[in-house]
Amino acid sequence: MKIERVTSHVLRYELPEELGYSQQYYRHRTAHLVEIQTDEGVTGWGECFGPGNVAIANKAIVETVIQPMIQGEDPVNRDMIWHKVYNLLRDHGQKGMPLQALSGVDIALWDITGKIAGLPIYKLLGGAHRTEVPVYGYGMMLRREPAETLISQFGEEAAAIKAAGFVATKMKVGLGVEHDVKLAEAVRRGVGDDFPFMVDANHCYTTSDALFVGRALDELGAYWFEEPVVPEDYEGYRELRTKLDTNIAGGEAEFSRWGWRRLLESNGLDIAQPEVCGLGGISEYIKVATLCQAHHVPIVNHVWGSGIAVATNLQLLAALAPMPGGLFPREPMLEFDTTHNLFRDELLTVPLDIQAQVAANNGRVGIPDGPGLGVEPDRDFLDVYKVG
Ligand code: CA
């Protein structure tokens, strides 16, 4: 079997309301799917992390840079193809968009391999450690409202996410440290004392500001503090981990085994959040997961994007060994965005229907067990939302 054609589908729609995180407000949702066709009619799907115009640029990398490197190759040869592409792109970017582009291509090759073998990807990876995963619901995005309004909205939204059945919730911060502490206090009040909540700063703090907020989170019993400082600041991560009780989480902006090696060796993470659609795809995720295990850092994947990205992550979460194991191990959770996302809820021919599963099944969702990713995008849906 040979790779014949690699196509990027960039999808976009206008959200019903503007949403924000500590770096920007945004009005549109984008997704970037990669389709690989073979000469024997088997087609695989993958997804690249990267919103907005980043997706448009990554499409060019996928179709005009990577496609000619891999046309004619046997799609089953994932690791050989990965290294061929990476080695040719190394001089032009060992992190960032070239790796995001390669990620979507690699995931599509795993989908094809699973379809050829007649096995779900979690079986290709060594088998399922669990048949369902707990789901945490994130929301509490920033909005252009006065801080006082947002503080009361965050409390109500947190309570609604808990009531929807999710096992934990995650909020954004980024209004400035004084307001951010009030936002976190509102979320704690909204969910009550015994429900886990996490705080995502999207790297908007200096180390001293992060310490100020982190000490308040220690008092509130937050479960983790995500991306408190910029991803380049390995020393800042380590200082925060040493001085705070709250778990320090991060890694969604780290790439490849070499980037992750440096991050893990800096001892700044309690919880690793690899992004399979960005760091290099499933072939590279396996290596990063092994590095995390070797450093005794548990993994809770970063999940963003469409139903293809969610299905990819469900396959990986099924196959992730419990860390450290035991009768009642702490299971890796699926990250789930509770805000409006048509590309997750309506893209697939058979929807994952995660919200309904969560509500009916104690906050848990099953693993697709069809061949490959176990899901297929609806081509009519793609035609409606495709912008490039
Ligand atoms: Ca995040």
PDB file of N, CA and C and ligand atoms in Angstrom, residues 136 170 172 200-202 226-227 252 273 302 335, ligand 1:
ATOM      1  N   TYR A 136     -13.110  15.613  32.853  1.00  0.00           N
ATOM      2  CA  TYR A 136     -13.271  16.897  33.539  1.00  0.00           C
ATOM      3  C   TYR A 136     -13.742  17.945  32.545  1.00  0.00           C
ATOM      4  N   LYS A 170     -12.336  23.056  35.397  1.00  0.00           N
ATOM      5  CA  LYS A 170     -11.151  23.913  35.238  1.00  0.00           C
ATOM      6  C   LYS A 170     -11.575  25.291  34.756  1.00  0.00           C
ATOM      7  N   LYS A 172     -10.355  29.511  33.732  1.00  0.00           N
ATOM      8  CA  LYS A 172      -9.291  30.400  33.272  1.00  0.00           C
ATOM      9  C   LYS A 172      -9.066  31.499  34.298  1.00  0.00           C
ATOM     10  N   ASP A 200      -6.181  27.482  35.102  1.00  0.00           N
ATOM     11  CA  ASP A 200      -5.321  27.557  33.919  1.00  0.00           C
ATOM     12  C   ASP A 200      -4.962  29.013  33.632  1.00  0.00           C
ATOM     13  N   ALA A 201      -3.676  29.343  33.786  1.00  0.00           N
ATOM     14  CA  ALA A 201      -3.223  30.726  33.589  1.00  0.00           C
ATOM     15  C   ALA A 201      -2.768  31.002  32.157  1.00  0.00           C
ATOM     16  N   ASN A 202      -2.613  29.973  31.336  1.00  0.00           N
ATOM     17  CA  ASN A 202      -2.077  30.173  29.980  1.00  0.00           C
ATOM     18  C   ASN A 202      -0.858  31.100  30.002  1.00  0.00           C
ATOM     19  N   GLU A 226      -2.209  25.375  36.217  1.00  0.00           N
ATOM     20  CA  GLU A 226      -1.727  25.009  34.872  1.00  0.00           C
ATOM     21  C   GLU A 226      -1.049  26.190  34.183  1.00  0.00           C
ATOM     22  N   GLU A 227       0.072  25.926  33.542  1.00  0.00           N
ATOM     23  CA  GLU A 227       0.847  26.933  32.814  1.00  0.00           C
ATOM     24  C   GLU A 227       0.911  28.267  33.559  1.00  0.00           C
ATOM     25  N   GLU A 252       1.574  21.677  27.429  1.00  0.00           N
ATOM     26  CA  GLU A 252       0.836  21.702  26.161  1.00  0.00           C
ATOM     27  C   GLU A 252       1.591  22.462  25.074  1.00  0.00           C
ATOM     28  N   GLN A 273       1.032  17.454  30.645  1.00  0.00           N
ATOM     29  CA  GLN A 273      -0.111  17.619  29.735  1.00  0.00           C
ATOM     30  C   GLN A 273       0.345  17.634  28.276  1.00  0.00           C
ATOM     31  N   HIS A 302      -3.445  17.103  27.335  1.00  0.00           N
ATOM     32  CA  HIS A 302      -4.092  18.327  26.866  1.00  0.00           C
ATOM     33  C   HIS A 302      -4.958  17.959  25.661  1.00  0.00           C
ATOM     34  N   GLU A 335      -9.761  15.706  29.095  1.00  0.00           N
ATOM     35  CA  GLU A 335     -10.092  17.132  29.147  1.00  0.00           C
ATOM     36  C   GLU A 335     -11.228  17.409  28.169  1.00  0.00           C
TER      37      GLU A 335
HETATM   38 CA    CA B   1      -4.289  24.978  29.051  1.00  0.00          CA
END
